[in-house]
């Protein structure tokens, strides 16, 4: 069955569409957009968002397979979270971080309850990048060392230190090469830097390489290794068995802190509450944001182990934010976590990854020669597009875009699917509570849209 382009939804009123047109005009006159050349930008207008769908400026409904920035884990406009924000706004809309408020206290309790091991203390930030900045600051102060090791093909945020710690091409324009950062190659079985032929070889060689980097940099100079549990923006490449456990052992061996960056994968995205739970790991520090309250109000944070916390028992921590633990954001976090528990969203993410997303994406790969690789966990998958499966030549360059990927994204939207596009990949990251019917509908659209890229691939 051929899927036809989406028509305007009659439930979207003309008044709402008119408001969207006004918003677009004002946006182009006054809003400066991130990661974009302003003159070439033609942003999509969103006039409504509900559940697993958004409606564009023409009133067309789209399935949100991106969860926006992979953060609306519970979908759009969840009624219990909206109500919690409204109730909190009527009681205490804002308060300085020095004062106790019940929303922050309960949010911290819930995060500590879910976090592994002794990560019982929570410092709240406004976003993931700030969480990374503060986790590194804590590690440096705790160890008295300055150097941080991070992986190539990683992303840790857009603020000054976080973007310098980042290992992907997004750091190039801001990279000063002087932020106390050294990098290592992570395991990436599809594009192995170690010429590995099996996942076991990839894990072993990647760990050997990391240990060499630690030794060559000087273990006594390294404060922390920071690693995304499952790298997100950089490619959703799941670490092979044994690698994460090996990294943790190396950090213990050399007295280095392990910072787990859970900003994108935390709070159920991979089918566990946190990515590190897949390997039974307890990091020294763990950053989070995005899914903690589904992005309804900006919030991030650092979960802190007892050992690091004790460093600041009698020594003031030199850092803070005006909006740390903002009541509206924390009330949204409490409601989000409770909704995820009550509705079984984490288990559902694991189920849809095993029963729907993984199997169907692999089926699509059998039919579409442009699909070079499919990988993921839970509600977090990547489809890597190539010109030739034998050579693995990507359909867009590292750190860049291509007309072919733009054509694919446009076709997805034309048919009613909002994708997440990064370099030569489509990332499939729907809300964790997306229904099976909507998932299959989205995958049917993707199946048809991929015919666009097949025309650019070797048969």
Coordinates of C-alpha atoms in Angstrom, one line a residue:
X1 CA 0.0 0.0 0.0
X2 CA 1.3 3.4 -1.0
X3 CA 1.2 6.0 1.7
X4 CA -0.2 9.4 0.6
X5 CA 1.1 12.7 1.8
X6 CA -0.5 14.0 4.9
X7 CA -3.5 16.4 4.5
X8 CA -4.4 19.2 7.0
X9 CA -6.2 17.9 10.1
X10 CA -9.7 19.5 10.1
X11 CA -9.5 19.6 13.9
X12 CA -6.9 22.4 13.7
X13 CA -8.7 25.7 13.5
X14 CA -7.9 28.5 11.2
X15 CA -7.2 30.7 14.2
X16 CA -4.5 28.3 15.3
X17 CA -3.0 28.2 11.8
X18 CA -3.1 32.0 11.7
X19 CA -1.3 32.2 15.0
X20 CA 1.3 29.8 13.6
X21 CA 1.9 32.0 10.6
X22 CA 2.4 35.0 12.8
X23 CA 4.7 33.1 15.0
X24 CA 6.8 32.1 11.9
X25 CA 7.1 35.7 10.8
X26 CA 8.2 36.9 14.2
X27 CA 10.6 34.0 14.5
X28 CA 12.4 34.9 11.3
X29 CA 12.5 38.5 12.3
X30 CA 13.8 38.1 15.8
X31 CA 14.8 34.5 16.9
X32 CA 18.5 33.4 16.6
X33 CA 18.5 29.6 16.2
X34 CA 21.2 27.2 17.5
X35 CA 23.5 25.2 15.2
X36 CA 22.2 27.0 12.1
X37 CA 23.1 29.5 9.4
X38 CA 20.4 32.0 10.0
X39 CA 19.9 33.2 6.4
X40 CA 19.2 29.7 5.1
X41 CA 16.9 28.6 7.8
X42 CA 13.3 27.6 7.2
X43 CA 12.1 26.1 10.5
X44 CA 9.0 24.1 10.9
X45 CA 6.2 25.7 12.8
X46 CA 4.5 23.5 15.4
X47 CA 0.9 24.6 16.4
X48 CA 0.0 21.6 18.6
X49 CA 1.6 18.6 20.3
X50 CA -0.1 15.7 22.0
X51 CA 1.0 12.2 22.9
X52 CA 3.2 10.9 20.1
X53 CA 2.1 13.5 17.5
X54 CA 2.8 17.1 16.6
X55 CA 0.9 19.3 14.1
X56 CA 2.8 21.6 11.7
X57 CA 2.0 25.1 10.5
X58 CA -0.2 23.7 7.8
X59 CA -2.2 21.6 10.3
X60 CA -0.7 18.3 9.2
X61 CA -0.3 15.7 11.9
X62 CA 3.1 14.0 12.2
X63 CA 4.3 11.0 14.2
X64 CA 7.1 12.3 16.4
X65 CA 9.8 9.6 16.0
X66 CA 12.4 12.0 17.4
X67 CA 10.8 12.8 20.8
X68 CA 12.0 16.3 19.8
X69 CA 15.6 16.3 21.1
X70 CA 15.2 12.8 22.4
X71 CA 13.7 14.2 25.6
X72 CA 9.9 13.9 25.5
X73 CA 10.1 10.4 26.9
X74 CA 6.4 10.4 28.1
X75 CA 5.1 12.2 25.0
X76 CA 3.6 15.6 24.6
X77 CA 1.1 17.2 27.0
X78 CA 0.9 14.3 29.5
X79 CA -2.1 15.4 31.6
X80 CA -0.7 14.5 35.0
X81 CA 2.6 16.4 34.4
X82 CA 0.7 19.4 33.0
X83 CA -1.5 19.4 36.1
X84 CA 1.5 19.2 38.4
X85 CA 3.1 22.2 36.8
X86 CA -0.1 24.2 37.0
X87 CA -0.6 23.3 40.7
X88 CA 3.0 24.1 41.5
X89 CA 2.8 27.5 39.7
X90 CA -0.2 28.4 41.9
X91 CA 1.6 27.6 45.1
X92 CA 5.3 28.4 44.7
X93 CA 6.2 29.4 41.1
X94 CA 9.9 30.1 41.9
X95 CA 12.2 30.2 45.0
X96 CA 15.9 30.7 45.5
X97 CA 18.0 27.5 45.5
X98 CA 19.2 28.2 49.1
X99 CA 15.7 27.5 50.4
X100 CA 14.1 24.1 50.9
X101 CA 11.0 23.4 48.8
X102 CA 9.1 20.2 48.7
X103 CA 9.2 19.8 44.9
X104 CA 13.0 19.8 44.8
X105 CA 13.3 17.5 47.8
X106 CA 10.9 14.9 46.4
X107 CA 12.5 15.1 42.9
X108 CA 15.9 14.5 44.5
X109 CA 14.6 11.6 46.5
X110 CA 13.1 10.0 43.4
X111 CA 16.3 10.4 41.4
X112 CA 18.4 9.0 44.2
X113 CA 16.0 6.1 44.7
X114 CA 16.3 5.1 41.0
X115 CA 20.0 5.8 40.6
X116 CA 22.4 2.8 41.1
X117 CA 24.5 2.2 44.1
X118 CA 25.3 5.1 46.5
X119 CA 24.4 8.0 44.1
X120 CA 22.2 9.4 46.8
X121 CA 22.9 13.1 46.4
X122 CA 21.6 15.3 43.7
X123 CA 22.8 18.7 42.4
X124 CA 20.2 20.2 40.1
X125 CA 21.1 22.2 36.9
X126 CA 19.0 23.6 34.1
X127 CA 20.2 21.3 31.4
X128 CA 22.6 18.5 30.4
X129 CA 25.5 20.6 29.4
X130 CA 25.5 22.4 32.8
X131 CA 25.3 19.0 34.5
X132 CA 28.5 17.9 32.6
X133 CA 30.2 21.1 33.5
X134 CA 29.5 20.6 37.2
X135 CA 30.3 16.9 37.2
X136 CA 33.7 17.7 35.8
X137 CA 34.3 20.5 38.2
X138 CA 33.4 18.2 41.1
X139 CA 35.7 15.5 39.8
X140 CA 38.6 17.9 39.5
X141 CA 38.1 19.3 43.0
X142 CA 37.7 15.8 44.4
X143 CA 40.8 14.4 42.8
X144 CA 43.0 17.6 42.7
X145 CA 43.7 16.7 39.0
X146 CA 42.7 18.6 35.9
X147 CA 42.6 16.2 32.9
X148 CA 39.5 14.6 31.6
X149 CA 39.4 11.7 29.1
X150 CA 36.5 11.6 26.7
X151 CA 35.6 9.5 23.6
X152 CA 35.7 10.5 20.0
X153 CA 32.2 10.4 18.5
X154 CA 30.6 11.7 21.7
X155 CA 28.5 14.7 22.5
X156 CA 28.4 16.2 26.0
X157 CA 26.7 19.6 25.4
X158 CA 27.1 23.0 23.9
X159 CA 28.5 25.2 26.7
X160 CA 32.2 26.1 26.8
X161 CA 33.7 23.2 28.7
X162 CA 31.0 20.6 27.6
X163 CA 31.6 21.3 23.9
X164 CA 35.4 21.0 24.4
X165 CA 34.9 17.7 26.1
X166 CA 32.7 16.6 23.2
X167 CA 34.4 14.2 20.8
X168 CA 32.2 14.8 17.7
X169 CA 32.6 17.3 14.9
X170 CA 30.2 19.7 16.7
X171 CA 33.1 20.9 18.8
X172 CA 35.4 21.9 15.9
X173 CA 34.3 25.6 15.7
X174 CA 34.8 26.1 19.5
X175 CA 37.6 23.7 20.2
X176 CA 40.6 25.5 21.8
X177 CA 42.5 22.3 22.5
X178 CA 43.3 23.7 25.9
X179 CA 40.5 22.6 28.2
X180 CA 42.4 19.8 29.9
X181 CA 40.8 17.1 27.6
X182 CA 42.4 14.1 26.0
X183 CA 40.4 11.7 23.8
X184 CA 40.3 8.0 23.1
X185 CA 38.6 5.8 20.5
X186 CA 35.4 4.1 21.8
X187 CA 34.2 0.8 20.4
X188 CA 32.1 1.1 17.3
X189 CA 31.7 -2.3 15.7
X190 CA 30.3 -1.0 12.4
X191 CA 33.3 1.3 11.8
X192 CA 36.0 -0.2 14.0
X193 CA 39.1 1.9 14.6
X194 CA 40.8 -1.3 15.8
X195 CA 40.2 -3.5 12.7
X196 CA 38.2 -5.9 14.8
X197 CA 36.3 -8.7 13.2
X198 CA 34.0 -9.6 16.2
X199 CA 32.4 -7.6 19.0
X200 CA 34.6 -9.4 21.5
X201 CA 37.7 -8.2 19.6
X202 CA 36.3 -4.7 19.5
X203 CA 35.7 -4.6 23.2
X204 CA 39.1 -6.0 24.1
X205 CA 41.1 -3.8 21.7
X206 CA 39.2 -0.7 22.7
X207 CA 39.9 -1.4 26.4
X208 CA 43.6 -2.0 25.6
X209 CA 43.7 1.3 23.7
X210 CA 42.0 3.2 26.6
X211 CA 44.5 1.8 29.1
X212 CA 47.4 2.9 26.9
X213 CA 45.9 6.4 26.7
X214 CA 45.6 6.5 30.5
X215 CA 49.2 5.4 30.8
X216 CA 50.5 7.8 28.2
X217 CA 48.6 10.7 29.6
X218 CA 49.8 9.9 33.1
X219 CA 47.2 8.3 35.5
X220 CA 48.1 10.8 38.2
X221 CA 47.0 13.7 35.9
X222 CA 43.6 12.3 35.1
X223 CA 40.6 13.4 37.1
X224 CA 37.9 11.4 35.3
X225 CA 36.8 9.4 32.3
X226 CA 33.5 10.7 31.0
X227 CA 31.5 8.4 28.8
X228 CA 27.9 8.3 27.4
X229 CA 26.4 4.9 28.4
X230 CA 25.0 4.6 24.9
X231 CA 26.3 7.5 22.7
X232 CA 23.3 9.4 21.4
X233 CA 23.8 12.3 18.9
X234 CA 27.0 10.7 17.8
X235 CA 25.4 7.5 16.6
X236 CA 23.6 5.3 19.1
X237 CA 26.2 2.6 18.9
X238 CA 25.7 0.2 21.8
X239 CA 28.9 -0.8 23.5
X240 CA 29.8 -4.5 23.0
X241 CA 29.6 -6.9 25.9
X242 CA 32.4 -6.4 28.4
X243 CA 33.4 -2.9 27.4
X244 CA 31.6 -0.8 30.0
X245 CA 32.6 -3.2 32.8
X246 CA 36.2 -2.9 31.6
X247 CA 36.1 0.9 31.6
X248 CA 34.9 0.8 35.2
X249 CA 37.7 -1.5 36.2
X250 CA 40.3 0.7 34.5
X251 CA 39.0 3.7 36.4
X252 CA 39.3 1.9 39.7
X253 CA 42.7 0.5 38.8
X254 CA 44.1 3.9 38.2
X255 CA 42.2 5.9 40.8
X256 CA 40.2 7.9 38.3
X257 CA 36.6 8.9 38.6
X258 CA 34.0 7.5 36.2
X259 CA 31.4 10.0 35.0
X260 CA 28.5 8.4 33.2
X261 CA 26.7 10.8 30.9
X262 CA 23.1 9.7 31.0
X263 CA 21.6 13.0 29.7
X264 CA 20.0 11.4 26.6
X265 CA 19.6 7.7 27.7
X266 CA 18.6 8.2 31.3
X267 CA 15.0 7.7 32.5
X268 CA 14.0 4.8 30.4
X269 CA 15.2 5.5 26.9
X270 CA 17.0 2.2 26.5
X271 CA 14.5 0.1 28.4
X272 CA 16.2 0.5 31.7
X273 CA 16.0 3.5 34.1
X274 CA 19.6 4.3 33.2
X275 CA 21.9 3.0 30.5
X276 CA 24.5 1.9 33.1
X277 CA 21.9 -0.5 34.5
X278 CA 22.4 -2.7 31.4
X279 CA 25.9 -3.5 32.8
X280 CA 25.2 -3.2 36.5
X281 CA 27.6 -0.3 36.9
X282 CA 27.8 2.3 39.6
X283 CA 29.6 5.4 38.4
X284 CA 31.1 8.0 40.7
X285 CA 29.1 10.8 39.1
X286 CA 26.1 10.6 36.8
X287 CA 24.7 13.4 34.7
X288 CA 21.0 13.5 33.7
X289 CA 18.5 15.9 32.0
X290 CA 16.0 15.5 29.1
X291 CA 13.9 12.5 30.2
X292 CA 13.9 13.4 33.9
X293 CA 10.8 15.5 33.2
X294 CA 10.3 14.9 29.5
X295 CA 11.6 18.5 28.8
X296 CA 8.4 20.1 30.0
X297 CA 10.4 22.6 32.1
X298 CA 14.2 22.8 31.7
X299 CA 16.0 20.6 34.3
X300 CA 19.2 18.6 34.6
X301 CA 21.5 17.4 37.3
X302 CA 24.4 15.4 38.7
X303 CA 23.8 12.3 40.9
X304 CA 26.8 12.2 43.3
X305 CA 28.4 9.3 45.1
X306 CA 29.1 9.3 48.8
X307 CA 32.8 9.6 48.3
X308 CA 32.5 12.7 46.1
X309 CA 29.8 14.2 48.4
X310 CA 32.1 13.8 51.4
X311 CA 34.7 16.1 49.7
X312 CA 32.3 18.9 50.2
X313 CA 31.1 18.1 53.7
X314 CA 33.4 20.8 55.2
X315 CA 34.6 22.4 52.0
X316 CA 32.2 24.7 50.1
X317 CA 31.4 23.6 46.6
X318 CA 32.3 26.6 44.4
X319 CA 29.3 26.5 42.0
X320 CA 25.6 27.2 41.7
X321 CA 22.8 28.4 39.5
X322 CA 20.0 30.9 40.1
X323 CA 17.4 28.3 39.0
X324 CA 19.0 25.2 40.5
X325 CA 16.1 22.9 41.5
X326 CA 13.4 25.3 40.2
X327 CA 10.1 24.3 41.7
X328 CA 8.2 24.1 38.4
X329 CA 10.9 21.9 36.8
X330 CA 11.1 19.7 39.9
X331 CA 7.3 19.3 40.2
X332 CA 7.4 18.2 36.5
X333 CA 10.1 15.7 37.3
X334 CA 8.1 14.2 40.2
X335 CA 5.0 13.9 38.1
X336 CA 7.0 12.5 35.1
X337 CA 8.8 9.8 37.2
X338 CA 5.6 8.8 38.9
X339 CA 3.8 8.6 35.5
X340 CA 6.6 6.5 34.1
X341 CA 6.3 4.1 37.1
X342 CA 2.5 3.9 37.2
X343 CA 2.2 3.4 33.4
X344 CA 5.1 0.9 33.1
X345 CA 6.9 3.1 30.5
X346 CA 10.4 1.7 31.0
X347 CA 9.3 -1.9 30.6
X348 CA 7.3 -0.8 27.6
X349 CA 10.4 0.8 26.0
X350 CA 12.3 -2.5 26.5
X351 CA 9.4 -4.4 24.9
X352 CA 8.9 -2.2 21.9
X353 CA 12.7 -2.4 21.2
X354 CA 12.7 -6.2 21.3
X355 CA 9.3 -6.9 19.7
X356 CA 8.8 -4.0 17.2
X357 CA 11.6 -1.5 16.5
X358 CA 14.5 -4.0 16.3
X359 CA 12.7 -6.7 14.2
X360 CA 11.0 -4.3 11.8
X361 CA 14.1 -2.2 11.2
X362 CA 16.1 -5.3 10.4
X363 CA 13.3 -6.4 8.0
X364 CA 13.6 -3.0 6.3
X365 CA 17.3 -3.5 6.0
X366 CA 16.7 -6.6 3.9
X367 CA 14.8 -4.5 1.3
X368 CA 16.7 -1.2 1.3
X369 CA 20.3 -1.3 0.0
X370 CA 21.0 2.2 1.4
X371 CA 20.7 0.8 5.0
X372 CA 24.2 -0.1 6.1
X373 CA 23.5 -0.8 9.7
X374 CA 20.7 -0.9 12.3
X375 CA 21.5 -0.8 16.0
X376 CA 19.9 0.2 19.3
X377 CA 18.2 -0.6 22.5
X378 CA 14.7 0.0 23.8
X379 CA 13.2 3.1 22.1
X380 CA 16.6 4.3 20.9
X381 CA 17.7 3.1 17.4
X382 CA 19.9 4.3 14.6
X383 CA 19.7 3.6 10.9
X384 CA 23.0 4.3 9.2
X385 CA 22.6 5.2 5.5
X386 CA 25.4 4.4 3.0
X387 CA 26.1 4.6 -0.7
X388 CA 27.6 1.2 -0.8
X389 CA 27.3 -1.6 1.9
X390 CA 30.7 -3.1 0.8
X391 CA 32.7 0.1 1.3
X392 CA 30.4 1.6 4.0
X393 CA 30.7 5.1 2.3
X394 CA 28.3 7.2 4.3
X395 CA 25.4 9.1 2.6
X396 CA 26.6 12.3 4.4
X397 CA 30.1 13.2 5.5
X398 CA 31.3 13.1 9.1
X399 CA 30.1 16.2 10.8
X400 CA 28.1 17.3 7.8
X401 CA 24.9 17.0 5.9
X402 CA 24.0 16.0 2.3
X403 CA 21.2 16.7 -0.2
X404 CA 20.4 13.0 -0.1
X405 CA 19.8 13.0 3.7
X406 CA 17.8 16.2 3.3
X407 CA 15.7 14.6 0.7
X408 CA 15.0 11.6 3.0
X409 CA 14.0 13.9 5.9
X410 CA 11.7 15.9 3.6
X411 CA 10.0 12.7 2.3
X412 CA 9.5 11.5 5.9
X413 CA 7.8 14.8 6.8
X414 CA 5.7 14.8 3.6
X415 CA 4.3 11.4 4.5
X416 CA 3.7 12.3 8.2
X417 CA 6.8 11.3 10.1
X418 CA 9.1 13.7 12.1
X419 CA 12.5 12.1 12.1
X420 CA 15.8 12.9 13.9
X421 CA 18.5 13.3 11.3
X422 CA 22.2 13.4 12.2
X423 CA 24.9 13.2 9.6
X424 CA 24.2 10.0 7.6
X425 CA 21.8 8.5 10.1
X426 CA 18.2 8.5 11.1
X427 CA 17.7 8.1 14.8
X428 CA 14.4 6.4 15.8
X429 CA 13.5 7.6 19.3
X430 CA 9.7 7.8 19.8
X431 CA 8.1 8.5 23.2
X432 CA 8.3 5.5 25.5
X433 CA 4.5 5.2 25.6
X434 CA 3.9 5.3 21.9
X435 CA 1.3 2.7 20.9
X436 CA 2.2 -0.3 18.8
X437 CA -0.2 0.9 16.2
X438 CA 1.5 4.2 15.9
X439 CA 5.0 2.6 15.8
X440 CA 4.0 0.4 12.9
X441 CA 2.4 3.3 11.1
X442 CA 5.7 5.3 11.5
X443 CA 7.8 2.3 10.3
X444 CA 5.5 1.9 7.3
X445 CA 6.2 5.6 6.4
X446 CA 9.9 5.1 6.9
X447 CA 9.8 2.0 4.7
X448 CA 8.4 4.1 1.8
X449 CA 10.6 7.1 2.5
X450 CA 13.7 5.0 2.3
X451 CA 13.1 4.4 -1.4
X452 CA 14.4 7.9 -1.8
X453 CA 17.9 7.0 -0.5
X454 CA 17.9 3.6 -2.2
X455 CA 18.2 5.5 -5.5
X456 CA 21.6 6.7 -4.3
X457 CA 22.9 3.3 -3.1
X458 CA 24.6 0.5 -4.9
X459 CA 22.3 -2.4 -5.5

